[in-house]
């Protein structure tokens, strides 16, 4: 479990993390979302004692990070996959990290196998591709068989196969009862991986919500196909109901449930060929949540909004 309590971090005049409180529970994958510069990496770093909070504190598995006698067994982190001595082999890198914890060569080989680097284990890590480096970073995080795993943008640079592999790995780790906390900007991937979300913007908590609940909160229309769509429009009209026609026989209706629409169509004797509630995507929900907290916005969007 991860606890973040009233956490703030200032860099000179810049407040990177601003009174953040949340808990990450074991057993499910929790996604950490927020625009660029929202304070995600800063928060994750403070979980493992890299940078001290201006105020507030964090706890991992019930204790401050520094109070754990064998921290690698409590929390494994991927923060910057490039933080590897370029001249060292992947295997030597892991052996060196494990040395303080009595982690054996056997465990190192096991972890190399899990991340798919067995074949290149003795090659210089400096010559690794982006994706191989990312896999090595994940091997580091898993080395101590930790109860809590924190990964900052683990799918960066991975090919589709690698992305799928991470998704299954994270779900398996959570299913084993571990705490899994992962940041990413890939919404479609996050939607497939995480069950719970912590969303931050400008260092503050924006949402702490189950994935399903967040997506359900975005109102989406119902797609209705009928050969008598014009008549149907008359039957469905009313306060708070918006109807737009997509094609001559397809309507997009908001403000009425599928039950309402089906019942009214039946009462009017109008046949329906399709009645499909449209599901919002995580991307839609996220865009709505973070609209006001985006820090670094592209020029085109800013101009558009100013007009
Ligand atoms: N060492 C530092 N010195 C000064 N400012 C910093 C430092 N580290 C982070 N910041 C600032 O703190 C804010 C939060 O940065 P952080 O890296 O935590 O954001 P993030 O949510 O991880 O963003 P991204 O999605 O781009 O990775 C940014 O404005 C950043 O410029
Ligand atoms: Mg970051």
Tab-separated table of C-alpha atoms and ligand atoms in Angstrom:
chain	number	residue	atom	x	y	z
A	1	UNK	CA	0.000	0.000	0.000
A	2	UNK	CA	1.060	3.553	-0.700
A	3	UNK	CA	-0.072	6.510	1.400
A	4	UNK	CA	0.479	10.086	0.326
A	5	UNK	CA	-0.540	12.576	2.992
A	6	UNK	CA	-0.689	16.348	2.513
A	7	UNK	CA	2.335	16.113	0.226
A	8	UNK	CA	3.843	19.317	-1.177
A	9	UNK	CA	7.074	19.985	-3.022
A	10	UNK	CA	8.324	23.413	-4.030
A	11	UNK	CA	11.278	24.141	-6.290
A	12	UNK	CA	11.996	27.805	-5.635
A	13	UNK	CA	8.887	29.677	-6.746
A	14	UNK	CA	7.458	26.583	-8.498
A	15	UNK	CA	5.027	24.376	-6.583
A	16	UNK	CA	5.382	20.984	-8.255
A	17	UNK	CA	3.186	19.082	-5.782
A	18	UNK	CA	0.539	20.956	-3.855
A	19	UNK	CA	-1.127	19.360	-0.816
A	20	UNK	CA	-1.642	15.966	-2.409
A	21	UNK	CA	-3.337	13.156	-0.455
A	22	UNK	CA	-4.339	9.724	-1.712
A	23	UNK	CA	-3.940	6.021	-0.996
A	24	UNK	CA	-3.023	3.308	-3.475
A	25	UNK	CA	-4.498	-0.048	-2.459
A	26	UNK	CA	-3.034	-3.472	-3.197
A	27	UNK	CA	-4.710	-5.967	-5.513
A	28	UNK	CA	-5.578	-3.700	-8.437
A	29	UNK	CA	-3.562	-1.686	-10.910
A	30	UNK	CA	-3.858	2.029	-10.129
A	31	UNK	CA	-3.118	4.489	-12.910
A	32	UNK	CA	-1.498	7.859	-12.213
A	33	UNK	CA	-2.633	10.405	-14.789
A	34	UNK	CA	-2.113	14.089	-15.340
A	35	UNK	CA	-0.871	16.554	-17.942
A	36	UNK	CA	2.846	17.193	-18.492
A	37	UNK	CA	4.302	18.932	-15.469
A	38	UNK	CA	1.417	17.926	-13.173
A	39	UNK	CA	3.783	16.509	-10.540
A	40	UNK	CA	3.556	12.750	-11.164
A	41	UNK	CA	7.273	12.023	-11.374
A	42	UNK	CA	7.986	14.349	-8.448
A	43	UNK	CA	5.437	12.441	-6.334
A	44	UNK	CA	6.794	9.030	-7.350
A	45	UNK	CA	10.352	10.119	-6.556
A	46	UNK	CA	9.369	11.174	-3.063
A	47	UNK	CA	7.856	7.716	-2.429
A	48	UNK	CA	11.381	6.320	-2.520
A	49	UNK	CA	13.108	9.147	-0.705
A	50	UNK	CA	14.450	10.906	-3.802
A	51	UNK	CA	13.846	14.535	-2.919
A	52	UNK	CA	12.290	15.427	0.400
A	53	UNK	CA	8.815	16.924	0.700
A	54	UNK	CA	8.412	20.622	1.515
A	55	UNK	CA	5.536	19.418	3.692
A	56	UNK	CA	3.508	16.268	4.183
A	57	UNK	CA	4.812	12.701	3.992
A	58	UNK	CA	4.518	9.360	2.218
A	59	UNK	CA	4.418	5.792	3.500
A	60	UNK	CA	5.030	2.529	1.685
A	61	UNK	CA	3.544	-0.651	3.164
A	62	UNK	CA	2.836	1.194	6.407
A	63	UNK	CA	6.206	2.864	6.964
A	64	UNK	CA	8.234	5.759	5.589
A	65	UNK	CA	10.571	4.455	2.867
A	66	UNK	CA	13.675	5.111	4.953
A	67	UNK	CA	12.326	3.108	7.897
A	68	UNK	CA	12.351	-0.139	5.879
A	69	UNK	CA	15.370	-2.372	6.516
A	70	UNK	CA	15.246	-3.938	3.039
A	71	UNK	CA	13.598	-1.320	0.836
A	72	UNK	CA	14.107	-3.255	-2.438
A	73	UNK	CA	11.817	-5.939	-1.030
A	74	UNK	CA	9.127	-3.392	-0.198
A	75	UNK	CA	9.018	-1.149	-3.259
A	76	UNK	CA	10.418	-1.471	-6.750
A	77	UNK	CA	10.535	1.611	-8.958
A	78	UNK	CA	11.082	2.499	-12.563
A	79	UNK	CA	11.739	6.225	-12.733
A	80	UNK	CA	14.289	6.779	-15.439
A	81	UNK	CA	15.203	3.725	-17.458
A	82	UNK	CA	18.318	5.453	-18.779
A	83	UNK	CA	19.884	5.516	-15.309
A	84	UNK	CA	22.185	2.609	-16.126
A	85	UNK	CA	25.975	2.575	-16.295
A	86	UNK	CA	26.406	2.280	-20.092
A	87	UNK	CA	29.527	0.122	-19.903
A	88	UNK	CA	27.982	-2.481	-17.624
A	89	UNK	CA	26.066	-5.512	-18.795
A	90	UNK	CA	22.395	-5.847	-17.838
A	91	UNK	CA	23.265	-8.782	-15.590
A	92	UNK	CA	26.086	-6.938	-13.806
A	93	UNK	CA	23.842	-3.915	-13.325
A	94	UNK	CA	21.241	-6.072	-11.563
A	95	UNK	CA	23.880	-7.957	-9.551
A	96	UNK	CA	25.351	-4.666	-8.319
A	97	UNK	CA	21.940	-3.362	-7.271
A	98	UNK	CA	21.041	-6.616	-5.560
A	99	UNK	CA	24.323	-6.909	-3.677
A	100	UNK	CA	23.171	-4.778	-0.723
A	101	UNK	CA	20.137	-7.019	-0.280
A	102	UNK	CA	21.798	-10.400	-0.633
A	103	UNK	CA	19.989	-10.936	-3.936
A	104	UNK	CA	21.501	-13.945	-5.702
A	105	UNK	CA	22.593	-14.459	-9.301
A	106	UNK	CA	19.717	-16.901	-9.564
A	107	UNK	CA	17.161	-14.194	-8.806
A	108	UNK	CA	18.899	-11.880	-11.300
A	109	UNK	CA	18.613	-14.516	-14.031
A	110	UNK	CA	14.983	-15.136	-13.100
A	111	UNK	CA	14.131	-11.441	-13.459
A	112	UNK	CA	16.052	-11.186	-16.757
A	113	UNK	CA	13.909	-14.067	-17.994
A	114	UNK	CA	10.677	-12.361	-16.869
A	115	UNK	CA	11.522	-9.195	-18.826
A	116	UNK	CA	12.804	-11.106	-21.852
A	117	UNK	CA	16.458	-10.018	-21.690
A	118	UNK	CA	18.089	-13.418	-21.100
A	119	UNK	CA	19.727	-13.509	-24.529
A	120	UNK	CA	21.323	-10.080	-24.164
A	121	UNK	CA	22.028	-10.260	-20.430
A	122	UNK	CA	25.798	-10.042	-20.925
A	123	UNK	CA	25.756	-7.258	-23.512
A	124	UNK	CA	26.662	-3.652	-22.637
A	125	UNK	CA	23.493	-1.890	-21.462
A	126	UNK	CA	24.746	1.258	-23.198
A	127	UNK	CA	24.094	-0.409	-26.555
A	128	UNK	CA	20.487	-1.329	-25.673
A	129	UNK	CA	17.584	-0.008	-27.737
A	130	UNK	CA	14.971	2.187	-26.044
A	131	UNK	CA	12.678	-0.782	-25.459
A	132	UNK	CA	15.459	-3.024	-24.125
A	133	UNK	CA	16.496	-0.256	-21.729
A	134	UNK	CA	12.904	0.025	-20.581
A	135	UNK	CA	12.781	-3.732	-19.954
A	136	UNK	CA	15.974	-3.513	-17.929
A	137	UNK	CA	14.407	-0.707	-15.863
A	138	UNK	CA	11.460	-2.983	-15.156
A	139	UNK	CA	13.845	-5.786	-14.190
A	140	UNK	CA	15.358	-3.398	-11.627
A	141	UNK	CA	11.902	-2.661	-10.230
A	142	UNK	CA	11.093	-6.370	-9.866
A	143	UNK	CA	14.500	-7.449	-8.560
A	144	UNK	CA	13.648	-7.534	-4.850
A	145	UNK	CA	10.278	-9.249	-5.444
A	146	UNK	CA	8.671	-6.144	-3.887
A	147	UNK	CA	5.160	-5.904	-2.469
A	148	UNK	CA	4.716	-2.506	-4.099
A	149	UNK	CA	5.674	-1.623	-7.667
A	150	UNK	CA	5.830	1.963	-8.966
A	151	UNK	CA	6.476	2.526	-12.653
A	152	UNK	CA	6.751	5.954	-14.279
A	153	UNK	CA	5.704	5.655	-17.927
A	154	UNK	CA	6.836	2.038	-18.372
A	155	UNK	CA	5.422	1.663	-21.891
A	156	UNK	CA	7.493	4.553	-23.297
A	157	UNK	CA	9.412	3.271	-26.269
A	158	UNK	CA	7.957	-0.211	-26.227
A	159	UNK	CA	6.632	-1.862	-29.364
A	160	UNK	CA	3.018	-3.178	-29.418
A	161	UNK	CA	4.163	-6.587	-28.251
A	162	UNK	CA	6.084	-5.005	-25.368
A	163	UNK	CA	3.114	-2.845	-24.413
A	164	UNK	CA	0.908	-5.911	-24.245
A	165	UNK	CA	3.496	-7.727	-22.206
A	166	UNK	CA	3.594	-4.855	-19.637
A	167	UNK	CA	-0.201	-4.850	-19.440
A	168	UNK	CA	-0.272	-8.533	-18.507
A	169	UNK	CA	2.694	-8.195	-16.163
A	170	UNK	CA	1.038	-5.358	-14.220
A	171	UNK	CA	-2.264	-7.210	-13.968
A	172	UNK	CA	-0.507	-10.364	-12.798
A	173	UNK	CA	1.438	-8.430	-10.150
A	174	UNK	CA	-1.806	-6.894	-8.882
A	175	UNK	CA	-3.575	-10.267	-8.932
A	176	UNK	CA	-0.803	-11.594	-6.660
A	177	UNK	CA	-1.955	-8.998	-4.130
A	178	UNK	CA	0.746	-6.420	-4.784
A	179	UNK	CA	0.286	-2.671	-4.967
A	180	UNK	CA	0.829	-1.481	-8.532
A	181	UNK	CA	1.025	2.242	-9.298
A	182	UNK	CA	1.759	3.252	-12.866
A	183	UNK	CA	1.807	6.500	-14.817
A	184	UNK	CA	1.213	6.820	-18.533
A	185	UNK	CA	-0.020	9.262	-21.151
A	186	UNK	CA	-1.419	6.459	-23.309
A	187	UNK	CA	-5.097	6.588	-22.402
A	188	UNK	CA	-6.210	3.624	-24.493
A	189	UNK	CA	-3.561	1.480	-22.837
A	190	UNK	CA	-4.402	2.761	-19.361
A	191	UNK	CA	-8.072	1.963	-19.991
A	192	UNK	CA	-7.112	-1.682	-20.556
A	193	UNK	CA	-4.729	-1.924	-17.610
A	194	UNK	CA	-5.907	0.101	-14.624
A	195	UNK	CA	-8.960	-0.414	-12.453
A	196	UNK	CA	-8.489	2.675	-10.337
A	197	UNK	CA	-7.172	6.130	-11.211
A	198	UNK	CA	-5.456	8.966	-9.413
A	199	UNK	CA	-5.580	12.090	-11.586
A	200	UNK	CA	-3.503	15.169	-10.780
A	201	UNK	CA	-3.249	18.614	-12.314
A	202	UNK	CA	-0.896	21.419	-11.307
A	203	UNK	CA	0.246	19.369	-8.330
A	204	UNK	CA	-3.261	18.952	-6.912
A	205	UNK	CA	-5.603	15.981	-6.771
A	206	UNK	CA	-8.209	16.160	-9.534
A	207	UNK	CA	-9.797	12.706	-9.111
A	208	UNK	CA	-9.389	9.507	-7.098
A	209	UNK	CA	-11.900	7.242	-8.771
A	210	UNK	CA	-12.566	3.731	-10.097
A	211	UNK	CA	-12.023	3.579	-13.869
A	212	UNK	CA	-15.577	2.338	-14.527
A	213	UNK	CA	-17.115	5.154	-12.498
A	214	UNK	CA	-15.097	7.829	-14.277
A	215	UNK	CA	-16.046	6.562	-17.714
A	216	UNK	CA	-19.720	6.199	-16.728
A	217	UNK	CA	-19.725	9.828	-15.531
A	218	UNK	CA	-19.270	11.127	-19.065
A	219	UNK	CA	-22.638	11.478	-20.721
A	220	UNK	CA	-22.788	9.848	-24.107
A	221	UNK	CA	-25.736	9.574	-26.437
A	222	UNK	CA	-27.679	6.553	-27.587
A	223	UNK	CA	-27.353	5.484	-31.189
A	224	UNK	CA	-30.808	4.653	-32.587
A	225	UNK	CA	-31.539	3.217	-36.032
A	226	UNK	CA	-35.087	3.159	-37.297
A	227	UNK	CA	-36.639	3.210	-40.773
A	228	UNK	CA	-39.068	5.851	-39.408
A	229	UNK	CA	-36.511	8.090	-37.751
A	230	UNK	CA	-38.382	11.314	-38.540
A	231	UNK	CA	-41.473	10.174	-36.681
A	232	UNK	CA	-39.269	8.913	-33.876
A	233	UNK	CA	-37.797	12.389	-33.424
A	234	UNK	CA	-41.293	13.734	-32.714
A	235	UNK	CA	-41.943	10.974	-30.162
A	236	UNK	CA	-38.678	11.545	-28.321
A	237	UNK	CA	-38.652	15.352	-28.206
A	238	UNK	CA	-38.780	16.924	-24.756
A	239	UNK	CA	-36.996	18.951	-22.092
A	240	UNK	CA	-33.320	18.100	-21.793
A	241	UNK	CA	-33.396	15.807	-24.817
A	242	UNK	CA	-30.983	16.482	-27.665
A	243	UNK	CA	-31.359	14.672	-30.947
A	244	UNK	CA	-29.086	14.868	-33.940
A	245	UNK	CA	-29.443	12.829	-37.055
A	246	UNK	CA	-26.330	10.965	-38.088
A	247	UNK	CA	-27.712	9.565	-41.353
A	248	UNK	CA	-31.263	9.437	-42.742
A	249	UNK	CA	-32.166	6.489	-40.511
A	250	UNK	CA	-29.748	6.928	-37.580
A	251	UNK	CA	-30.204	9.314	-34.641
A	252	UNK	CA	-27.912	10.227	-31.792
A	253	UNK	CA	-30.025	10.883	-28.715
A	254	UNK	CA	-28.821	12.310	-25.391
A	255	UNK	CA	-30.945	12.915	-22.315
A	256	UNK	CA	-32.937	9.648	-22.588
A	257	UNK	CA	-32.027	6.114	-21.545
A	258	UNK	CA	-32.237	3.143	-23.899
A	259	UNK	CA	-35.283	2.017	-21.835
A	260	UNK	CA	-37.041	5.386	-22.389
A	261	UNK	CA	-36.372	5.323	-26.113
A	262	UNK	CA	-37.409	1.688	-26.580
A	263	UNK	CA	-40.620	2.136	-24.599
A	264	UNK	CA	-41.681	5.295	-26.414
A	265	UNK	CA	-40.948	3.756	-29.802
A	266	UNK	CA	-43.045	0.717	-28.901
A	267	UNK	CA	-45.947	2.889	-27.731
A	268	UNK	CA	-45.854	4.743	-31.064
A	269	UNK	CA	-45.524	1.519	-33.025
A	270	UNK	CA	-42.197	2.584	-34.538
A	271	UNK	CA	-39.737	-0.259	-35.215
A	272	UNK	CA	-36.138	0.033	-33.971
A	273	UNK	CA	-33.338	-1.846	-35.673
A	274	UNK	CA	-30.539	-0.657	-33.399
A	275	UNK	CA	-30.503	0.827	-29.888
A	276	UNK	CA	-26.911	1.180	-28.688
A	277	UNK	CA	-25.691	3.207	-25.708
A	278	UNK	CA	-22.453	4.939	-26.756
A	279	UNK	CA	-19.585	4.386	-24.344
A	280	UNK	CA	-17.235	7.220	-23.495
A	281	UNK	CA	-13.534	6.477	-23.751
A	282	UNK	CA	-11.034	7.167	-20.984
A	283	UNK	CA	-9.582	9.781	-23.300
A	284	UNK	CA	-12.939	11.633	-23.330
A	285	UNK	CA	-13.298	11.428	-19.560
A	286	UNK	CA	-9.702	12.498	-19.001
A	287	UNK	CA	-10.009	15.454	-21.371
A	288	UNK	CA	-13.064	16.669	-19.495
A	289	UNK	CA	-11.415	16.260	-16.096
A	290	UNK	CA	-8.175	18.001	-16.939
A	291	UNK	CA	-9.446	20.735	-19.239
A	292	UNK	CA	-8.734	23.429	-16.652
A	293	UNK	CA	-5.436	22.123	-15.339
A	294	UNK	CA	-3.357	21.676	-18.471
A	295	UNK	CA	-0.109	23.520	-17.917
A	296	UNK	CA	1.733	23.305	-21.220
A	297	UNK	CA	-0.757	23.648	-24.017
A	298	UNK	CA	-0.006	23.533	-27.742
A	299	UNK	CA	-0.130	26.921	-29.470
A	300	UNK	CA	-2.866	25.920	-31.928
A	301	UNK	CA	-5.249	24.965	-29.115
A	302	UNK	CA	-4.545	28.170	-27.182
A	303	UNK	CA	-5.214	30.312	-30.248
A	304	UNK	CA	-8.401	28.406	-30.943
A	305	UNK	CA	-9.678	28.953	-27.446
A	306	UNK	CA	-8.752	32.624	-27.357
A	307	UNK	CA	-10.761	33.313	-30.496
B	1	LIG	N1	14.482	19.366	-10.020
B	1	LIG	C1	13.575	20.268	-10.378
B	1	LIG	N2	13.839	21.604	-10.297
B	1	LIG	C2	12.913	22.531	-10.625
B	1	LIG	N3	11.672	22.234	-11.046
B	1	LIG	C3	11.342	20.929	-11.157
B	1	LIG	C4	12.265	19.889	-10.821
B	1	LIG	N4	11.649	18.707	-11.011
B	1	LIG	C5	10.403	18.994	-11.454
B	1	LIG	N5	10.213	20.329	-11.539
B	1	LIG	C6	8.987	21.002	-11.958
B	1	LIG	O1	7.907	20.471	-11.224
B	1	LIG	C7	6.751	20.313	-12.041
B	1	LIG	C8	6.280	18.887	-12.000
B	1	LIG	O2	7.174	18.093	-12.723
B	1	LIG	P1	7.004	16.505	-12.866
B	1	LIG	O3	8.198	16.027	-13.591
B	1	LIG	O4	6.734	15.904	-11.536
B	1	LIG	O5	5.697	16.399	-13.777
B	1	LIG	P2	5.063	15.113	-14.459
B	1	LIG	O6	3.639	15.052	-14.029
B	1	LIG	O7	5.898	13.925	-14.195
B	1	LIG	O8	5.103	15.509	-16.002
B	1	LIG	P3	5.339	14.586	-17.326
B	1	LIG	O9	4.002	14.034	-17.666
B	1	LIG	O10	5.790	15.577	-18.344
B	1	LIG	O11	6.353	13.558	-17.002
B	1	LIG	C9	7.155	20.812	-13.437
B	1	LIG	O12	6.721	22.126	-13.585
B	1	LIG	C10	8.662	20.723	-13.418
B	1	LIG	O13	9.219	21.683	-14.260
B	2	LIG	MG1	6.952	12.637	-15.416
